[in-house]
């Protein structure tokens, strides 16, 4: 997997991603302590609202920012986003009211909603070879998992020497280092491919650009299935992220120190799977890996609901660690191949819009499952929360199975009915009834029907 780091541009981009993730992890710990200083016992409510603001920013702003920035080269977008995030991090230690936390978190996540889809779009351009791109996807997943495991440990070590407000300085330094690495990398410039030039007459308009990626997902069977599978994995992930502390402290009556151990099992399952995936993805189709993972997530939740109804015995703690590791594995099995699916389903000139839509829609799934896990766990109890999320995951897995054709060739044969003979896009097409039939491996807006 590490052989892909021989590519100089990708190595710098990946390093930028890693240092930005470390900075984000430090900010997460520091924000929790800051919220407690300001709100006291209501800190959980403050953090819950901040998390909801984060997801809402991702869902609402990623497609809008992508539409506004569609003609800009990637470098100023990435560097600008990093500078905004660094500025926000520098301002966090000086806030005194809860509403200020919400405003700055929104600004921080708005910048992230610009950075992440642009970064995802660059990787297949920097690494056009399929094998290299698969390795990069697994390496990126590994970076996210290691951040989840290592940032709290790093923060705890730093807090033995400094106060928590200095962690925000580390966050700002991470974003500034990311900006410097992006500036030093040789990035491809923004381009408009022949598919766009042939199909668009002038500027397609802001609204059309903003909804382009979403329409791509709604008109492509494999991407509709991807959205369903993302909901399945979000159901399991939300149960872990929201209710781990309740399972460990209340249900199992274990020490607070066991909470990070349970979360580490979740991360370890994801990491191990990410390490194995590059070899698996060269031998097995995405569908053959992702669909079973979604059904596994549903099965784990339903089994968890049943097990939680019994009084915990000596088996309960190792069973929880095993289940959490399995949840991590299913998440990695579904999220790691996502970039390859999006890449295969979008034209080069629509790739940014496609990744922006994937970023937005996937976080919409988490925006649904996070409050469901929290509210049901608090009001109705852990078994009901696990049962409800299991039902969500099972329904999503079944939808993914139904939406994703078993025969899903990379090149998609379709008929254009809205384009006239002689149109540049129809070179090599054949007459089919009232339209023109040809094949390629991506969807361009909604101008063809399959």
Short mmCIF file of C-alpha atoms in Angstrom, two decimals:
data_model
loop_
_atom_site.label_atom_id
_atom_site.label_comp_id
_atom_site.label_asym_id
_atom_site.label_seq_id
_atom_site.Cartn_x
_atom_site.Cartn_y
_atom_site.Cartn_z
CA UNK A 1 0.00 0.00 0.00
CA UNK A 2 2.80 2.44 0.88
CA UNK A 3 4.32 2.12 -2.60
CA UNK A 4 1.85 4.75 -3.84
CA UNK A 5 3.73 7.32 -1.75
CA UNK A 6 6.50 7.19 -4.33
CA UNK A 7 4.38 9.62 -6.35
CA UNK A 8 5.69 12.99 -5.21
CA UNK A 9 2.49 15.01 -5.72
CA UNK A 10 0.32 12.43 -4.02
CA UNK A 11 2.82 12.09 -1.16
CA UNK A 12 2.52 15.81 -0.44
CA UNK A 13 -1.26 15.78 -0.72
CA UNK A 14 -1.51 12.77 1.57
CA UNK A 15 0.82 14.39 4.11
CA UNK A 16 -1.36 17.52 3.95
CA UNK A 17 -4.40 15.36 4.68
CA UNK A 18 -2.68 13.66 7.63
CA UNK A 19 -1.49 16.86 9.35
CA UNK A 20 -4.92 18.46 8.86
CA UNK A 21 -6.57 15.38 10.39
CA UNK A 22 -4.25 15.53 13.41
CA UNK A 23 -5.15 19.18 13.86
CA UNK A 24 -8.84 18.33 13.63
CA UNK A 25 -8.44 15.58 16.23
CA UNK A 26 -6.76 17.95 18.66
CA UNK A 27 -9.56 20.47 18.12
CA UNK A 28 -12.18 17.82 18.92
CA UNK A 29 -10.64 17.15 22.34
CA UNK A 30 -10.08 20.83 23.07
CA UNK A 31 -13.61 21.74 22.02
CA UNK A 32 -15.04 19.21 24.47
CA UNK A 33 -13.07 20.80 27.32
CA UNK A 34 -13.98 24.30 26.18
CA UNK A 35 -17.68 23.40 26.05
CA UNK A 36 -17.48 22.05 29.59
CA UNK A 37 -15.80 25.26 30.80
CA UNK A 38 -18.55 27.38 29.28
CA UNK A 39 -21.65 25.20 29.73
CA UNK A 40 -20.74 22.88 32.61
CA UNK A 41 -23.15 19.91 32.85
CA UNK A 42 -24.84 21.05 29.62
CA UNK A 43 -21.62 20.45 27.66
CA UNK A 44 -23.08 17.31 26.06
CA UNK A 45 -25.96 19.31 24.65
CA UNK A 46 -23.55 21.94 23.32
CA UNK A 47 -21.39 19.30 21.61
CA UNK A 48 -24.46 17.57 20.21
CA UNK A 49 -25.63 20.83 18.67
CA UNK A 50 -22.14 21.52 17.33
CA UNK A 51 -22.10 18.05 15.72
CA UNK A 52 -25.49 18.69 14.14
CA UNK A 53 -24.21 22.04 12.78
CA UNK A 54 -21.20 20.23 11.35
CA UNK A 55 -23.35 17.69 9.51
CA UNK A 56 -25.81 20.35 8.32
CA UNK A 57 -22.93 22.39 6.91
CA UNK A 58 -21.61 19.34 5.07
CA UNK A 59 -25.01 18.40 3.68
CA UNK A 60 -26.09 21.87 2.61
CA UNK A 61 -22.89 23.59 1.55
CA UNK A 62 -20.74 21.05 -0.31
CA UNK A 63 -22.82 21.10 -3.55
CA UNK A 64 -23.25 24.89 -3.36
CA UNK A 65 -19.54 25.53 -2.90
CA UNK A 66 -18.75 23.10 -5.70
CA UNK A 67 -21.11 25.00 -8.03
CA UNK A 68 -19.65 28.39 -7.11
CA UNK A 69 -16.07 27.21 -7.50
CA UNK A 70 -16.50 25.12 -10.64
CA UNK A 71 -14.17 27.27 -12.75
CA UNK A 72 -11.43 27.78 -10.16
CA UNK A 73 -8.20 25.76 -10.13
CA UNK A 74 -7.92 23.44 -7.12
CA UNK A 75 -4.90 25.05 -5.44
CA UNK A 76 -6.56 28.31 -4.29
CA UNK A 77 -9.61 26.34 -3.12
CA UNK A 78 -7.56 24.00 -0.96
CA UNK A 79 -5.22 26.65 0.40
CA UNK A 80 -8.08 29.08 1.04
CA UNK A 81 -10.01 26.42 2.94
CA UNK A 82 -6.97 25.63 5.08
CA UNK A 83 -6.36 29.31 5.87
CA UNK A 84 -9.99 29.78 6.90
CA UNK A 85 -9.81 26.71 9.13
CA UNK A 86 -6.56 27.93 10.70
CA UNK A 87 -8.11 31.34 11.40
CA UNK A 88 -11.16 29.76 13.04
CA UNK A 89 -8.93 27.53 15.19
CA UNK A 90 -7.02 30.59 16.38
CA UNK A 91 -10.28 32.26 17.38
CA UNK A 92 -11.72 29.33 19.37
CA UNK A 93 -9.70 29.89 22.60
CA UNK A 94 -11.09 33.44 22.94
CA UNK A 95 -14.82 32.70 22.85
CA UNK A 96 -16.91 33.21 25.96
CA UNK A 97 -20.45 32.26 24.90
CA UNK A 98 -22.03 29.12 23.51
CA UNK A 99 -23.39 30.87 20.41
CA UNK A 100 -19.84 31.80 19.44
CA UNK A 101 -18.92 28.11 19.40
CA UNK A 102 -21.75 27.45 16.96
CA UNK A 103 -20.75 30.30 14.64
CA UNK A 104 -17.09 29.28 14.50
CA UNK A 105 -17.90 25.59 14.08
CA UNK A 106 -20.13 26.44 11.13
CA UNK A 107 -17.31 28.47 9.54
CA UNK A 108 -14.82 25.66 10.16
CA UNK A 109 -17.05 22.99 8.63
CA UNK A 110 -18.02 25.21 5.69
CA UNK A 111 -14.32 25.39 4.82
CA UNK A 112 -14.04 21.60 5.21
CA UNK A 113 -17.04 21.21 2.88
CA UNK A 114 -14.94 23.00 0.27
CA UNK A 115 -11.64 21.23 0.99
CA UNK A 116 -12.65 17.56 1.12
CA UNK A 117 -14.54 17.15 -2.20
CA UNK A 118 -11.82 19.13 -4.03
CA UNK A 119 -9.15 16.93 -2.46
CA UNK A 120 -11.06 13.76 -3.44
CA UNK A 121 -11.37 15.01 -7.02
CA UNK A 122 -7.63 15.53 -7.33
CA UNK A 123 -6.55 12.03 -6.33
CA UNK A 124 -7.77 10.17 -9.48
CA UNK A 125 -6.17 12.90 -11.59
CA UNK A 126 -2.85 12.59 -9.77
CA UNK A 127 -3.04 8.77 -9.75
CA UNK A 128 -4.74 7.70 -13.01
CA UNK A 129 -3.65 4.05 -12.70
CA UNK A 130 -6.40 1.92 -11.15
CA UNK A 131 -4.06 0.00 -8.83
CA UNK A 132 -2.49 3.20 -7.49
CA UNK A 133 -5.89 4.77 -6.94
CA UNK A 134 -7.14 1.74 -4.99
CA UNK A 135 -4.08 1.94 -2.75
CA UNK A 136 -4.67 5.66 -2.23
CA UNK A 137 -8.28 5.04 -1.19
CA UNK A 138 -7.19 2.47 1.40
CA UNK A 139 -4.40 4.74 2.63
CA UNK A 140 -6.86 7.60 3.04
CA UNK A 141 -9.22 5.35 5.03
CA UNK A 142 -6.26 4.28 7.17
CA UNK A 143 -5.39 7.92 7.85
CA UNK A 144 -8.92 8.64 9.11
CA UNK A 145 -8.87 5.59 11.36
CA UNK A 146 -5.43 6.33 12.80
CA UNK A 147 -6.52 9.90 13.50
CA UNK A 148 -9.46 8.61 15.50
CA UNK A 149 -7.14 6.36 17.51
CA UNK A 150 -4.07 8.55 17.89
CA UNK A 151 -5.38 12.11 18.27
CA UNK A 152 -6.93 11.51 21.72
CA UNK A 153 -3.69 9.86 22.88
CA UNK A 154 -1.62 12.76 21.53
CA UNK A 155 -3.98 15.27 23.11
CA UNK A 156 -3.77 13.49 26.47
CA UNK A 157 0.04 13.56 26.31
CA UNK A 158 0.10 17.26 25.43
CA UNK A 159 -2.37 18.13 28.19
CA UNK A 160 0.13 16.87 30.74
CA UNK A 161 2.36 19.76 29.67
CA UNK A 162 0.03 22.50 28.44
CA UNK A 163 -3.52 23.77 28.96
CA UNK A 164 -6.22 22.72 26.50
CA UNK A 165 -6.45 26.12 24.79
CA UNK A 166 -2.98 25.49 23.36
CA UNK A 167 -4.40 22.50 21.51
CA UNK A 168 -6.17 24.95 19.23
CA UNK A 169 -2.75 26.31 18.33
CA UNK A 170 -1.77 22.81 17.27
CA UNK A 171 -4.93 22.68 15.17
CA UNK A 172 -4.06 25.94 13.42
CA UNK A 173 -0.50 24.72 12.84
CA UNK A 174 -1.84 21.56 11.21
CA UNK A 175 -4.00 23.52 8.79
CA UNK A 176 -1.16 25.93 7.95
CA UNK A 177 1.18 22.98 7.31
CA UNK A 178 -1.49 21.47 5.06
CA UNK A 179 -1.71 24.73 3.09
CA UNK A 180 2.07 24.85 2.70
CA UNK A 181 2.18 21.27 1.41
CA UNK A 182 -0.60 21.98 -1.12
CA UNK A 183 1.30 25.04 -2.32
CA UNK A 184 4.45 22.95 -2.82
CA UNK A 185 2.68 20.20 -4.82
CA UNK A 186 2.44 20.17 -8.61
CA UNK A 187 -1.33 20.03 -9.04
CA UNK A 188 -3.35 19.60 -12.24
CA UNK A 189 -5.24 22.69 -13.31
CA UNK A 190 -9.00 22.92 -13.58
CA UNK A 191 -10.29 21.62 -16.91
CA UNK A 192 -13.47 21.21 -18.89
CA UNK A 193 -13.58 17.95 -20.76
CA UNK A 194 -15.09 17.37 -24.19
CA UNK A 195 -18.20 15.84 -22.68
CA UNK A 196 -19.05 19.09 -20.92
CA UNK A 197 -18.24 21.25 -23.92
CA UNK A 198 -20.39 19.08 -26.18
CA UNK A 199 -23.45 18.95 -23.98
CA UNK A 200 -23.56 22.42 -22.45
CA UNK A 201 -24.49 25.54 -24.32
CA UNK A 202 -22.87 28.35 -22.39
CA UNK A 203 -23.02 28.37 -18.61
CA UNK A 204 -25.52 25.75 -17.45
CA UNK A 205 -26.51 28.00 -14.56
CA UNK A 206 -25.84 27.96 -10.85
CA UNK A 207 -28.84 25.82 -9.88
CA UNK A 208 -28.02 23.21 -12.52
CA UNK A 209 -24.39 23.06 -11.39
CA UNK A 210 -25.38 22.86 -7.71
CA UNK A 211 -27.70 19.90 -8.37
CA UNK A 212 -25.54 18.22 -11.02
CA UNK A 213 -23.90 15.76 -8.62
CA UNK A 214 -27.18 14.91 -6.89
CA UNK A 215 -28.85 14.23 -10.24
CA UNK A 216 -25.89 12.03 -11.12
CA UNK A 217 -26.53 9.94 -8.01
CA UNK A 218 -30.25 9.72 -8.72
CA UNK A 219 -29.79 8.61 -12.34
CA UNK A 220 -27.01 6.05 -11.86
CA UNK A 221 -28.07 2.68 -10.35
CA UNK A 222 -24.73 1.91 -8.71
CA UNK A 223 -24.64 5.35 -7.06
CA UNK A 224 -28.21 5.06 -5.81
CA UNK A 225 -27.15 1.74 -4.29
CA UNK A 226 -24.06 3.39 -2.80
CA UNK A 227 -26.23 5.93 -1.01
CA UNK A 228 -28.35 3.12 0.46
CA UNK A 229 -25.27 1.21 1.60
CA UNK A 230 -23.88 4.37 3.20
CA UNK A 231 -27.07 4.62 5.25
CA UNK A 232 -26.61 1.01 6.38
CA UNK A 233 -23.08 1.62 7.60
CA UNK A 234 -24.08 4.95 9.19
CA UNK A 235 -26.65 3.11 11.29
CA UNK A 236 -23.97 0.89 12.80
CA UNK A 237 -21.42 3.66 13.11
CA UNK A 238 -23.87 5.97 14.87
CA UNK A 239 -24.65 3.28 17.45
CA UNK A 240 -20.94 2.99 18.19
CA UNK A 241 -20.08 6.69 18.25
CA UNK A 242 -23.13 7.84 20.25
CA UNK A 243 -23.77 4.97 22.65
CA UNK A 244 -20.38 3.42 23.42
CA UNK A 245 -20.11 5.32 26.69
CA UNK A 246 -23.62 4.19 27.69
CA UNK A 247 -22.83 0.54 26.94
CA UNK A 248 -19.52 0.64 28.81
CA UNK A 249 -20.49 2.71 31.85
CA UNK A 250 -24.19 1.90 32.37
CA UNK A 251 -24.92 -1.45 30.74
CA UNK A 252 -21.63 -3.19 31.58
CA UNK A 253 -20.73 -1.04 34.65
CA UNK A 254 -17.11 -0.79 33.58
CA UNK A 255 -14.58 1.97 34.20
CA UNK A 256 -14.42 5.15 32.14
CA UNK A 257 -10.98 4.07 30.93
CA UNK A 258 -12.64 1.22 29.01
CA UNK A 259 -14.50 3.68 26.75
CA UNK A 260 -11.45 4.51 24.57
CA UNK A 261 -10.62 0.78 24.50
CA UNK A 262 -14.02 0.02 22.97
CA UNK A 263 -13.61 2.84 20.45
CA UNK A 264 -10.12 1.52 19.67
CA UNK A 265 -11.64 -1.87 18.80
CA UNK A 266 -13.91 -0.08 16.32
CA UNK A 267 -10.93 1.70 14.78
CA UNK A 268 -8.81 -1.45 14.76
CA UNK A 269 -11.44 -3.34 12.78
CA UNK A 270 -11.55 -0.58 10.23
CA UNK A 271 -7.75 -0.30 10.00
CA UNK A 272 -7.19 -4.03 9.52
CA UNK A 273 -9.82 -4.13 6.79
CA UNK A 274 -8.34 -1.09 5.04
CA UNK A 275 -4.95 -2.83 4.97
CA UNK A 276 -6.45 -5.93 3.33
CA UNK A 277 -8.69 -4.15 0.84
CA UNK A 278 -6.20 -3.15 -1.92
CA UNK A 279 -5.52 -6.81 -2.70
CA UNK A 280 -9.20 -7.76 -2.38
CA UNK A 281 -10.36 -4.94 -4.67
CA UNK A 282 -8.09 -6.12 -7.47
CA UNK A 283 -9.74 -9.56 -7.36
CA UNK A 284 -13.34 -8.90 -6.31
CA UNK A 285 -15.99 -6.50 -7.55
CA UNK A 286 -17.11 -3.59 -5.39
CA UNK A 287 -20.64 -5.00 -5.28
CA UNK A 288 -19.47 -8.38 -3.99
CA UNK A 289 -17.71 -6.71 -1.05
CA UNK A 290 -20.04 -3.86 -0.20
CA UNK A 291 -23.43 -5.59 -0.21
CA UNK A 292 -22.45 -8.31 2.31
CA UNK A 293 -20.93 -5.60 4.52
CA UNK A 294 -24.24 -3.73 4.63
CA UNK A 295 -26.17 -6.88 5.56
CA UNK A 296 -23.52 -7.65 8.20
CA UNK A 297 -24.01 -4.20 9.74
CA UNK A 298 -27.75 -4.86 9.96
CA UNK A 299 -27.18 -8.31 11.47
CA UNK A 300 -24.78 -6.93 14.08
CA UNK A 301 -27.31 -4.31 15.18
CA UNK A 302 -30.13 -6.84 15.48
CA UNK A 303 -27.89 -9.22 17.43
CA UNK A 304 -26.84 -6.32 19.65
CA UNK A 305 -30.49 -5.51 20.36
CA UNK A 306 -31.14 -9.11 21.40
CA UNK A 307 -27.97 -9.41 23.53
CA UNK A 308 -28.59 -6.14 25.36
CA UNK A 309 -31.86 -7.50 26.76
CA UNK A 310 -29.94 -10.07 28.83
CA UNK A 311 -28.05 -9.33 32.02
CA UNK A 312 -24.38 -8.96 31.07
CA UNK A 313 -22.02 -11.71 32.15
CA UNK A 314 -18.35 -12.39 31.62
CA UNK A 315 -19.02 -12.83 27.92
CA UNK A 316 -20.44 -9.34 27.43
CA UNK A 317 -17.22 -7.29 27.35
CA UNK A 318 -15.31 -9.42 24.79
CA UNK A 319 -18.53 -9.70 22.77
CA UNK A 320 -18.84 -5.90 22.70
CA UNK A 321 -15.23 -5.49 21.57
CA UNK A 322 -15.76 -8.08 18.84
CA UNK A 323 -18.97 -6.41 17.66
CA UNK A 324 -17.35 -2.97 17.64
CA UNK A 325 -14.41 -4.31 15.58
CA UNK A 326 -16.90 -5.87 13.14
CA UNK A 327 -18.74 -2.54 12.83
CA UNK A 328 -15.40 -0.91 11.97
CA UNK A 329 -14.71 -3.56 9.34
CA UNK A 330 -18.10 -3.08 7.67
CA UNK A 331 -17.59 0.68 7.56
CA UNK A 332 -14.21 0.29 5.89
CA UNK A 333 -15.60 -2.25 3.40
CA UNK A 334 -18.23 0.25 2.26
CA UNK A 335 -16.44 3.60 2.51
CA UNK A 336 -13.06 2.62 1.02
CA UNK A 337 -14.34 1.62 -2.48
CA UNK A 338 -16.67 4.65 -2.59
CA UNK A 339 -14.16 6.87 -4.36
CA UNK A 340 -13.64 4.29 -7.10
CA UNK A 341 -17.40 3.96 -7.66
CA UNK A 342 -17.82 7.74 -7.94
CA UNK A 343 -14.83 8.00 -10.25
CA UNK A 344 -16.21 5.30 -12.54
CA UNK A 345 -19.62 6.95 -12.69
CA UNK A 346 -18.70 10.58 -13.47
CA UNK A 347 -17.19 12.33 -16.44
CA UNK A 348 -13.87 14.08 -15.72
CA UNK A 349 -15.49 17.51 -15.87
CA UNK A 350 -18.27 16.50 -13.46
CA UNK A 351 -16.03 14.69 -10.97
CA UNK A 352 -15.91 17.59 -8.51
CA UNK A 353 -19.70 17.85 -8.50
CA UNK A 354 -19.95 14.08 -8.02
CA UNK A 355 -17.62 14.04 -5.02
CA UNK A 356 -19.35 17.07 -3.55
CA UNK A 357 -22.69 15.27 -3.83
CA UNK A 358 -21.25 12.10 -2.30
CA UNK A 359 -19.79 14.14 0.57
CA UNK A 360 -23.10 15.89 1.15
CA UNK A 361 -25.43 12.89 0.78
CA UNK A 362 -23.27 10.56 2.88
CA UNK A 363 -23.21 13.04 5.74
CA UNK A 364 -26.96 13.35 5.35
CA UNK A 365 -27.13 9.66 6.30
CA UNK A 366 -25.14 10.34 9.45
CA UNK A 367 -27.30 13.38 10.20
CA UNK A 368 -30.25 10.98 10.27
CA UNK A 369 -28.68 8.17 12.30
CA UNK A 370 -26.81 10.24 14.92
CA UNK A 371 -29.92 11.77 16.54
CA UNK A 372 -31.83 8.50 16.10
CA UNK A 373 -29.17 6.61 18.06
CA UNK A 374 -29.02 9.28 20.75
CA UNK A 375 -32.70 10.02 21.24
CA UNK A 376 -33.90 6.40 21.16
CA UNK A 377 -31.08 5.27 23.42
CA UNK A 378 -32.03 7.94 25.98
CA UNK A 379 -35.82 7.69 25.76
CA UNK A 380 -36.50 4.02 24.97
CA UNK A 381 -33.26 2.28 25.95
CA UNK A 382 -30.33 0.66 24.17
CA UNK A 383 -32.19 -2.45 22.88
CA UNK A 384 -34.82 -0.30 21.14
CA UNK A 385 -32.16 1.98 19.65
CA UNK A 386 -30.20 -1.01 18.31
CA UNK A 387 -33.39 -2.62 16.96
CA UNK A 388 -34.51 0.56 15.18
CA UNK A 389 -31.08 1.18 13.67
CA UNK A 390 -30.90 -2.49 12.68
CA UNK A 391 -34.18 -2.10 10.84
CA UNK A 392 -32.83 0.99 9.08
CA UNK A 393 -29.63 -0.85 8.11
CA UNK A 394 -31.55 -3.91 6.88
CA UNK A 395 -33.91 -1.79 4.79
CA UNK A 396 -30.95 0.12 3.34
CA UNK A 397 -29.05 -3.09 2.55
CA UNK A 398 -32.09 -4.55 0.78
CA UNK A 399 -32.49 -1.30 -1.17
CA UNK A 400 -28.83 -1.44 -2.19
CA UNK A 401 -29.21 -5.05 -3.33
CA UNK A 402 -32.29 -4.15 -5.37
CA UNK A 403 -30.85 -0.95 -6.88
CA UNK A 404 -27.42 -2.29 -7.86
CA UNK A 405 -27.70 -4.54 -10.93
CA UNK A 406 -25.87 -7.85 -10.59
CA UNK A 407 -24.51 -7.28 -14.09
CA UNK A 408 -22.94 -3.85 -13.72
CA UNK A 409 -20.42 -3.27 -16.50
CA UNK A 410 -18.10 -0.32 -16.24
CA UNK A 411 -19.22 0.90 -19.66
CA UNK A 412 -22.93 1.75 -19.61
CA UNK A 413 -24.95 1.37 -22.80
CA UNK A 414 -27.71 3.97 -23.10
CA UNK A 415 -29.86 5.85 -25.60
CA UNK A 416 -29.91 9.62 -26.08
CA UNK A 417 -33.25 11.04 -27.12
CA UNK A 418 -32.53 14.74 -26.48
CA UNK A 419 -29.52 15.11 -28.81
CA UNK A 420 -29.63 15.51 -32.58
CA UNK A 421 -27.63 13.52 -35.11
CA UNK A 422 -24.24 15.16 -35.65
CA UNK A 423 -23.89 16.26 -32.02
CA UNK A 424 -20.21 15.90 -30.97
CA UNK A 425 -21.15 13.64 -28.07
CA UNK A 426 -22.78 11.12 -30.43
CA UNK A 427 -19.68 10.24 -32.46
CA UNK A 428 -19.82 6.49 -33.02
CA UNK A 429 -23.45 6.20 -31.83
CA UNK A 430 -25.99 4.01 -33.64
CA UNK A 431 -29.63 4.68 -34.40
CA UNK A 432 -32.04 3.11 -31.87
CA UNK A 433 -35.69 3.97 -32.40
CA UNK A 434 -36.10 7.69 -31.71
CA UNK A 435 -32.66 8.07 -30.18
CA UNK A 436 -28.99 7.22 -30.51
CA UNK A 437 -27.33 4.32 -28.67
CA UNK A 438 -23.74 4.28 -27.47
CA UNK A 439 -21.73 3.44 -24.34
CA UNK A 440 -19.40 5.11 -21.88
CA UNK A 441 -18.71 4.68 -18.18
CA UNK A 442 -20.28 7.81 -16.76
CA UNK A 443 -23.50 9.80 -16.73
CA UNK A 444 -23.66 13.36 -18.07
CA UNK A 445 -26.45 15.23 -16.33
CA UNK A 446 -29.83 13.76 -17.23
CA UNK A 447 -29.55 13.85 -21.02
CA UNK A 448 -29.65 10.10 -21.51
CA UNK A 449 -31.80 7.23 -20.36
CA UNK A 450 -30.61 3.70 -19.59
#
